[in-house]
Coordinates of C-alpha atoms in Angstrom, one line a residue:
M614 CA 10.2 -83.0 50.7
A615 CA 8.3 -84.6 47.9
L616 CA 6.6 -88.6 48.8
E617 CA 8.8 -91.3 47.6
I618 CA 7.3 -94.3 46.9
K619 CA 9.7 -97.6 46.8
V620 CA 8.6 -101.0 45.6
L621 CA 8.9 -103.9 47.8
D622 CA 9.4 -107.3 46.1
Y623 CA 7.4 -109.8 48.3
G624 CA 8.2 -112.7 45.6
D625 CA 6.5 -114.6 43.1
I626 CA 3.0 -116.3 42.5
E627 CA 2.4 -119.1 39.8
L628 CA -1.2 -119.2 38.5
E629 CA -3.8 -120.1 35.8
S630 CA -3.7 -116.9 33.4
S631 CA -7.3 -116.8 32.6
F632 CA -7.5 -115.6 36.6
L633 CA -6.0 -112.5 35.6
V634 CA -7.5 -111.5 32.5
L635 CA -10.9 -113.1 31.6
G636 CA -10.9 -115.7 29.2
H637 CA -6.8 -115.2 28.2
D638 CA -4.5 -118.0 27.6
C639 CA -6.9 -120.8 29.6
G640 CA -4.8 -123.7 31.1
R641 CA -2.0 -121.9 30.8
V642 CA 0.4 -121.3 33.7
K643 CA 1.9 -117.7 34.4
R644 CA 4.3 -116.5 36.9
V645 CA 3.6 -112.6 38.4
P646 CA 5.3 -110.6 41.3
V647 CA 3.6 -109.4 43.8
Y648 CA 4.9 -106.1 45.2
G649 CA 4.2 -103.7 48.3
F650 CA 4.9 -100.3 48.6
L651 CA 6.8 -98.1 50.9
I652 CA 5.5 -94.5 50.9
L653 CA 8.4 -92.0 52.5
G654 CA 9.0 -88.2 53.0
G655 CA 6.0 -87.5 54.7
S656 CA 4.8 -86.9 58.5
H657 CA 4.9 -90.9 59.1
P658 CA 6.3 -94.1 57.1
V659 CA 3.0 -95.8 55.2
L660 CA 3.1 -98.8 54.2
V661 CA 0.7 -100.8 51.2
D662 CA -0.3 -103.9 51.4
T663 CA 2.0 -107.1 53.1
G664 CA 1.8 -109.9 50.9
Y665 CA 1.3 -113.3 51.4
R666 CA 1.9 -115.3 54.6
D667 CA 4.1 -118.3 53.4
N668 CA 4.4 -120.6 50.1
A669 CA 1.8 -123.3 51.6
I670 CA -1.0 -121.0 51.9
M671 CA -0.9 -120.2 48.6
E672 CA -2.0 -123.8 47.8
S673 CA -5.4 -123.4 49.3
L674 CA -6.0 -121.4 46.0
G675 CA -4.3 -124.0 43.4
M676 CA -1.6 -121.6 43.0
R677 CA 2.1 -121.8 43.9
G678 CA 4.2 -119.2 45.8
L679 CA 7.6 -118.3 45.0
Q680 CA 8.5 -116.6 48.3
F681 CA 12.5 -116.7 49.5
H682 CA 14.8 -115.1 52.3
E683 CA 15.0 -112.0 50.4
N684 CA 11.3 -111.4 50.1
M685 CA 10.6 -111.6 53.5
I686 CA 9.0 -108.2 54.3
E687 CA 11.6 -107.8 57.5
N688 CA 14.5 -107.5 54.5
Q689 CA 12.5 -105.6 52.3
L690 CA 12.0 -102.6 55.0
A691 CA 15.6 -103.3 56.0
K692 CA 16.7 -102.1 52.7
H693 CA 15.3 -98.8 53.1
G694 CA 16.8 -98.7 56.6
L695 CA 13.4 -99.4 58.6
K696 CA 12.1 -102.4 60.7
P697 CA 8.4 -103.3 61.1
G698 CA 8.0 -101.0 64.1
D699 CA 9.0 -97.9 62.0
I700 CA 5.6 -98.0 60.0
R701 CA 3.2 -96.4 61.3
Y702 CA 0.4 -97.2 58.9
I703 CA -0.6 -100.3 56.7
C704 CA -2.9 -99.5 54.4
H705 CA -4.7 -102.4 52.4
T706 CA -5.4 -101.7 48.9
H707 CA -8.1 -105.0 50.2
L708 CA -7.6 -108.4 52.2
H709 CA -7.1 -110.8 50.0
I710 CA -4.6 -114.1 50.6
D711 CA -1.7 -112.1 48.7
H712 CA -2.4 -108.9 50.3
A713 CA -2.6 -109.1 54.0
G714 CA -0.5 -111.9 55.0
K715 CA 1.9 -110.4 57.1
D716 CA 0.4 -108.0 59.4
D717 CA 1.0 -110.0 62.8
K718 CA 5.0 -109.1 61.6
F719 CA 4.2 -105.6 62.9
P720 CA 3.4 -104.4 66.5
M721 CA -0.5 -103.1 67.8
N722 CA 0.6 -99.5 67.6
T723 CA 1.3 -99.9 63.8
T724 CA -2.3 -99.0 62.9
V725 CA -3.6 -101.0 60.0
V726 CA -5.9 -99.1 58.0
V727 CA -9.0 -100.9 56.1
N728 CA -11.9 -99.8 54.2
R729 CA -14.7 -101.4 56.6
R730 CA -16.8 -102.6 54.0
E731 CA -13.6 -104.5 52.7
M732 CA -13.6 -106.2 56.4
E733 CA -17.2 -107.4 55.9
C734 CA -16.4 -109.1 53.3
S735 CA -13.7 -110.9 54.6
V736 CA -15.8 -112.7 57.4
S737 CA -18.5 -113.4 54.9
G738 CA -17.4 -116.4 53.5
L739 CA -18.7 -115.0 50.0
M740 CA -14.9 -115.6 48.6
H741 CA -13.7 -117.9 50.9
P742 CA -10.6 -119.0 50.7
Q743 CA -9.3 -116.1 49.1
Y744 CA -9.4 -114.5 52.9
P745 CA -7.7 -117.5 55.1
M746 CA -8.8 -117.6 58.6
P747 CA -5.3 -116.5 60.1
D748 CA -4.9 -113.5 58.1
I749 CA -8.4 -112.3 58.8
Q750 CA -8.4 -113.8 62.5
H751 CA -5.3 -111.5 63.1
L752 CA -7.4 -108.7 61.7
V753 CA -10.2 -109.4 64.4
E754 CA -7.9 -109.3 67.4
R755 CA -6.7 -105.2 66.1
I756 CA -10.2 -104.7 66.5
H757 CA -10.1 -105.1 70.2
T758 CA -6.7 -103.3 70.7
P759 CA -6.8 -99.8 70.7
G760 CA -5.4 -97.8 67.8
A761 CA -4.7 -100.6 66.2
L762 CA -6.8 -100.7 63.5
R763 CA -8.8 -98.0 61.9
F764 CA -11.9 -98.2 59.7
E765 CA -12.9 -95.7 56.6
D766 CA -16.1 -95.9 54.8
L767 CA -15.1 -94.5 51.7
E768 CA -18.1 -95.2 49.8
L769 CA -19.9 -92.7 52.2
T770 CA -17.3 -90.5 52.8
G771 CA -15.4 -90.0 49.5
E772 CA -11.7 -89.8 49.3
I773 CA -9.6 -88.6 52.5
E774 CA -6.7 -87.7 53.5
L775 CA -4.4 -90.3 55.4
I776 CA -1.1 -88.0 56.0
P777 CA -0.8 -84.7 54.3
G778 CA 0.2 -86.0 50.3
V779 CA -1.5 -89.3 50.6
T780 CA -5.5 -89.7 50.5
L781 CA -7.6 -92.8 50.3
E782 CA -10.4 -93.4 47.9
A783 CA -13.1 -96.3 47.2
A784 CA -11.7 -98.3 43.9
N785 CA -15.6 -99.9 43.4
A786 CA -13.6 -102.7 41.7
H787 CA -12.5 -106.1 42.2
T788 CA -13.7 -106.8 45.4
E789 CA -16.5 -104.9 47.1
G790 CA -14.0 -103.0 49.5
S791 CA -11.0 -102.3 47.7
M792 CA -9.2 -99.3 47.9
N793 CA -6.9 -97.1 46.1
V794 CA -4.0 -95.1 47.8
H795 CA -3.3 -91.8 45.9
V796 CA 0.3 -90.4 46.6
Q797 CA 1.5 -86.6 45.4
T798 CA 4.7 -86.8 44.2
A799 CA 6.5 -84.1 42.4
E800 CA 5.9 -85.4 39.0
G801 CA 2.0 -85.9 39.5
R802 CA -0.6 -87.8 41.0
A803 CA 0.8 -91.8 41.7
T804 CA -2.1 -94.5 42.4
I805 CA -1.7 -97.6 43.8
C806 CA -4.8 -99.3 42.8
G807 CA -4.2 -102.9 44.1
D808 CA -5.9 -105.7 41.7
V809 CA -8.4 -103.4 40.0
I810 CA -5.7 -104.1 37.0
Y811 CA -3.7 -107.3 36.8
D812 CA -2.2 -106.8 33.5
I813 CA -1.6 -103.2 32.0
N814 CA -0.9 -105.0 28.1
T815 CA -3.8 -107.6 28.0
Q816 CA -6.2 -105.3 29.9
I817 CA -5.7 -101.9 28.3
V818 CA -2.9 -101.3 25.8
E819 CA -3.7 -104.4 23.7
P820 CA -7.1 -105.4 25.6
Y821 CA -8.2 -109.0 25.1
R822 CA -11.2 -109.5 22.5
Q823 CA -12.5 -106.1 22.8
T824 CA -13.4 -103.9 19.9
Q825 CA -14.7 -100.7 21.2
D826 CA -12.5 -97.8 21.4
H827 CA -11.2 -97.2 24.9
E828 CA -12.7 -100.2 26.1
P829 CA -10.4 -102.2 28.9
Q830 CA -10.7 -105.6 29.6
V831 CA -11.6 -107.1 32.9
T832 CA -9.9 -109.6 35.1
G833 CA -10.8 -112.8 35.8
N834 CA -11.5 -112.4 39.5
H835 CA -13.7 -109.5 40.3
A836 CA -16.4 -109.6 43.0
G837 CA -18.8 -107.1 41.2
S838 CA -19.8 -106.3 37.9
K839 CA -17.9 -106.1 34.6
R840 CA -19.2 -102.8 34.2
A841 CA -18.1 -101.6 37.4
E842 CA -14.6 -102.9 36.8
K843 CA -14.4 -101.2 33.2
A844 CA -15.3 -98.0 34.8
A845 CA -12.6 -98.2 37.6
I846 CA -10.0 -98.7 35.1
K847 CA -11.1 -95.7 33.0
K848 CA -11.4 -93.4 35.8
L849 CA -7.7 -94.4 37.2
L850 CA -6.6 -93.7 33.6
N851 CA -8.5 -90.4 33.5
S852 CA -7.5 -89.2 37.0
S853 CA -3.9 -90.5 37.7
D854 CA -0.3 -89.9 36.0
F855 CA 1.3 -93.0 37.3
L856 CA -0.8 -96.6 38.3
L857 CA 1.2 -99.0 40.7
M858 CA -0.3 -102.5 40.6
V859 CA 0.7 -105.4 43.2
H860 CA 0.8 -107.9 40.0
D861 CA 2.4 -105.7 36.9
K862 CA 5.0 -103.4 36.4
P863 CA 4.0 -99.6 37.5
A864 CA 2.8 -97.9 34.4
K865 CA 2.9 -94.4 33.2
V866 CA -0.2 -92.4 31.7
V867 CA -0.2 -89.7 29.4
D868 CA -3.2 -88.3 27.6
K869 CA -5.4 -91.0 29.3
Q870 CA -3.6 -94.0 27.8
I871 CA -0.5 -95.8 28.8
A872 CA 2.9 -94.5 27.8
G873 CA 5.8 -96.1 29.2
R874 CA 6.5 -98.8 31.7
L875 CA 8.8 -98.9 34.5
D876 CA 11.8 -100.9 34.1
M877 CA 12.2 -103.0 37.1
Q878 CA 15.7 -104.9 35.9
V879 CA 17.3 -101.4 36.8
P880 CA 19.0 -101.9 40.2
G881 CA 18.6 -99.6 42.9
P882 CA 15.6 -98.5 44.7
V883 CA 12.5 -97.5 42.5
V884 CA 11.1 -94.2 43.6
S885 CA 8.2 -92.2 42.7
S886 CA 10.4 -89.2 41.1
L887 CA 10.5 -91.9 38.4
P888 CA 13.7 -91.2 36.5
K889 CA 13.8 -91.2 33.0
R890 CA 16.3 -94.2 32.6
N891 CA 14.3 -96.4 34.3
W892 CA 11.2 -96.2 31.9
F893 CA 10.5 -97.4 28.5
P894 CA 7.8 -97.1 26.1
V895 CA 4.8 -99.2 25.3

């Protein structure tokens, strides 16, 4: 059976626009979604990212959380006939406040998978308060519980297989330990790339204030170099057929260019079989 990717809606965030794309619409507030991704059809259910803990915690970053009852992770999983205890692995693209806030809703026999470099960054204080205390404290507790936490060293090992059809790879952008999750689907390779890309249109399709050919714009929130972030985006365009971001609609890639966007207004589950009626051209 081909692997399917279900998009989970964890609510929205209101934030200053230039946080998303460097220098773009400074001072203006933008509302963006927060997505998680459920991978089904393989040997085990795999969840990628768990969203933010609650609306109040987003205030620590000067942002507004818009999370309602339907966005609770238990309710999002229930739409697909699952409960937290059914999830075998939780993979984190990284551990920022809006990605790892609900891990404590899952039992300790659900294994959380993190790139070790990301865990190191989360306790270093370098990007405080983007790594909030309750989220990281819970992960530290998992370190001391057999099987509750799994570290990968992706910068050293290269791409590794989690389950058949799902592989993990260092993103080398956004945070020092960010990772991409690749899913092999019937239509090609779909990559869940976290926050390596925030805004497809303004970073890639019509990159803000970029004049060179095939030159993406960087985000306003990256821990590494601008050169590394540009290279990571180019690598995604060169190696994936579909890109799934946490704060923007999924995108279809053809000949290393964005060729379509998924219409998230179409009702029903969004799957990696990607029916044509759900896509609209750029």
